[in-house]
Coordinates of C-alpha atoms in Angstrom, one line a residue:
M7 CA 46.5 81.9 3.5
D8 CA 45.4 78.3 4.1
A9 CA 43.2 77.5 7.1
P10 CA 44.5 75.2 9.9
H11 CA 43.8 71.5 9.2
W12 CA 44.3 68.1 10.8
A13 CA 46.4 65.3 9.4
W14 CA 48.0 62.0 10.7
S15 CA 51.7 62.6 11.3
S16 CA 54.1 61.0 8.9
D17 CA 55.8 59.0 11.7
G18 CA 52.5 57.7 13.0
S19 CA 52.9 59.3 16.4
G20 CA 49.5 61.1 16.4
W21 CA 47.4 63.8 14.8
M22 CA 49.0 67.0 13.8
I23 CA 47.2 70.4 13.6
Y24 CA 48.9 72.1 10.6
H25 CA 48.7 75.8 10.7
P26 CA 49.8 78.3 7.9
Q27 CA 52.4 79.7 10.3
P28 CA 54.8 76.7 11.0
W29 CA 55.5 77.8 14.5
M30 CA 51.8 77.2 15.4
T31 CA 51.8 73.6 14.0
Q32 CA 51.4 71.1 16.9
L33 CA 51.2 67.4 17.7
V34 CA 48.1 66.2 19.4
E35 CA 48.8 63.0 21.4
T36 CA 46.5 60.2 20.7
K37 CA 46.2 56.8 22.3
P38 CA 45.0 53.6 20.7
L39 CA 41.4 52.6 21.5
D40 CA 40.9 49.9 24.1
A41 CA 39.3 47.0 22.3
T42 CA 38.0 45.6 25.7
A43 CA 36.3 48.9 26.7
K44 CA 32.6 48.8 27.5
E45 CA 30.4 50.2 24.8
W46 CA 29.2 53.8 25.5
S47 CA 25.4 54.4 25.3
P48 CA 23.9 57.9 25.7
Q49 CA 20.9 56.4 27.5
T50 CA 22.9 54.8 30.3
D51 CA 26.2 56.6 30.2
G52 CA 25.0 60.2 29.4
A53 CA 25.2 63.2 31.6
P54 CA 23.6 62.9 35.1
E55 CA 20.1 64.3 35.5
E56 CA 21.2 67.3 37.5
D57 CA 23.4 68.5 34.5
R58 CA 20.4 68.3 32.2
C59 CA 17.9 70.3 34.3
L60 CA 16.5 73.7 34.7
F61 CA 14.9 74.7 38.0
M62 CA 11.6 76.6 37.5
T63 CA 9.5 78.9 39.6
F64 CA 5.9 80.0 39.0
S65 CA 4.0 83.1 39.9
N66 CA 1.8 82.7 42.9
G67 CA -1.8 81.9 41.8
H68 CA -0.6 81.0 38.2
P69 CA 0.4 77.4 38.3
V70 CA 1.8 75.6 35.3
T71 CA 1.2 71.9 34.8
E72 CA 3.7 69.3 33.7
Q73 CA 1.9 69.0 30.3
E74 CA 2.0 72.7 29.6
I75 CA 5.7 72.9 30.3
S76 CA 6.5 69.8 28.2
R77 CA 4.3 71.1 25.4
F78 CA 5.9 74.5 25.5
F79 CA 9.5 73.3 25.3
T80 CA 8.6 70.7 22.6
L81 CA 6.9 73.3 20.4
H82 CA 9.7 75.8 20.7
Y83 CA 12.8 73.5 20.9
G84 CA 11.8 70.2 19.4
D85 CA 11.7 66.8 21.1
C86 CA 14.1 67.8 24.0
V87 CA 12.2 67.1 27.2
E88 CA 12.8 63.8 29.1
R89 CA 10.4 64.6 32.0
V90 CA 8.9 67.5 34.1
Y91 CA 8.4 67.6 37.8
V92 CA 6.1 70.1 39.4
H93 CA 6.1 70.3 43.2
W94 CA 2.5 70.3 44.6
P95 CA 2.4 71.5 48.2
Q96 CA 1.4 69.0 50.9
P97 CA -1.8 69.7 52.8
K98 CA 0.2 70.7 55.9
D99 CA 2.2 73.2 53.9
S100 CA -0.9 74.8 52.4
E101 CA -2.5 75.2 55.8
E102 CA 0.6 76.8 57.4
N103 CA 1.6 79.0 54.5
N104 CA -1.7 79.4 52.6
I105 CA -0.1 77.9 49.5
T106 CA -2.4 75.8 47.4
T107 CA -0.8 75.9 44.0
P108 CA 2.6 74.7 42.8
Q109 CA 5.4 77.3 43.2
F110 CA 8.3 75.5 41.6
G111 CA 9.4 72.5 39.5
K112 CA 12.2 71.0 37.4
V113 CA 12.4 70.2 33.8
V114 CA 14.8 67.4 32.7
F115 CA 16.1 67.6 29.2
K116 CA 17.4 64.7 27.1
A117 CA 20.9 66.4 26.6
S118 CA 23.1 68.4 28.9
W119 CA 23.7 71.1 26.3
I120 CA 20.1 72.2 26.2
P121 CA 19.9 74.0 29.6
L122 CA 23.4 75.5 28.9
V123 CA 22.3 77.0 25.6
M124 CA 19.1 78.4 27.2
T125 CA 21.1 80.1 30.0
L126 CA 23.8 81.2 27.6
C127 CA 25.3 84.7 27.8
G128 CA 25.8 84.5 31.5
K129 CA 22.2 85.1 32.5
R130 CA 21.4 83.9 35.9
Q131 CA 17.7 83.4 35.1
I132 CA 15.6 83.3 31.9
K133 CA 11.9 84.1 31.6
F134 CA 9.4 82.3 29.5
M135 CA 5.8 83.1 29.0
L136 CA 3.4 80.1 28.8
D137 CA -0.2 81.0 27.9
G138 CA 0.2 84.3 29.7
K139 CA 1.9 82.7 32.8
T140 CA 5.4 83.6 33.8
L141 CA 7.9 80.8 34.1
W142 CA 11.4 81.7 35.5
C143 CA 14.2 79.2 34.9
K144 CA 17.7 78.9 36.1
M145 CA 20.3 76.1 36.2
F146 CA 19.4 73.4 38.6
D147 CA 21.6 73.3 41.8
P148 CA 21.6 69.9 43.4
Q149 CA 23.2 71.2 46.6
K150 CA 20.2 73.5 47.1
A151 CA 17.9 70.6 46.4
Q152 CA 19.6 68.5 49.1
A153 CA 19.5 71.3 51.6
F154 CA 15.7 71.7 50.9
K155 CA 15.1 68.0 51.5
R156 CA 17.2 68.1 54.7
N157 CA 15.1 70.9 56.1
G158 CA 12.0 68.7 56.0
A159 CA 10.4 69.9 52.7
S160 CA 9.0 67.3 50.4

């Protein structure tokens, strides 16, 4: 039995997916390209930053630096990191809550599929070990980030 394949329809109306069982053959509508359309560039027209991020939390007393995070992902997954943010507590936060080391951060990847692949299989969180330090990651939620900013956190 032959595998399904694509071919341009004989009447020029679009692409056809030909299937070994004729009743499964179907026309896929196509439209001509717009010659006046703006050129697409992945640098300027790619996925928004929040779709390319993982939110990270660190164990108390075991901070992880931007350089360590970037180096870890680059060594394990290639040149995939655009930038890393680590939230350092403000002096007023450390006095009130006795927090002196970073507790969370965000890694921005160059492509939106990277965080999706890392959180594949429906896992809510994934755990990485960086030089014996635990790094928990989950998909970045921009709504939670906005609520965090509204509540006066920096």
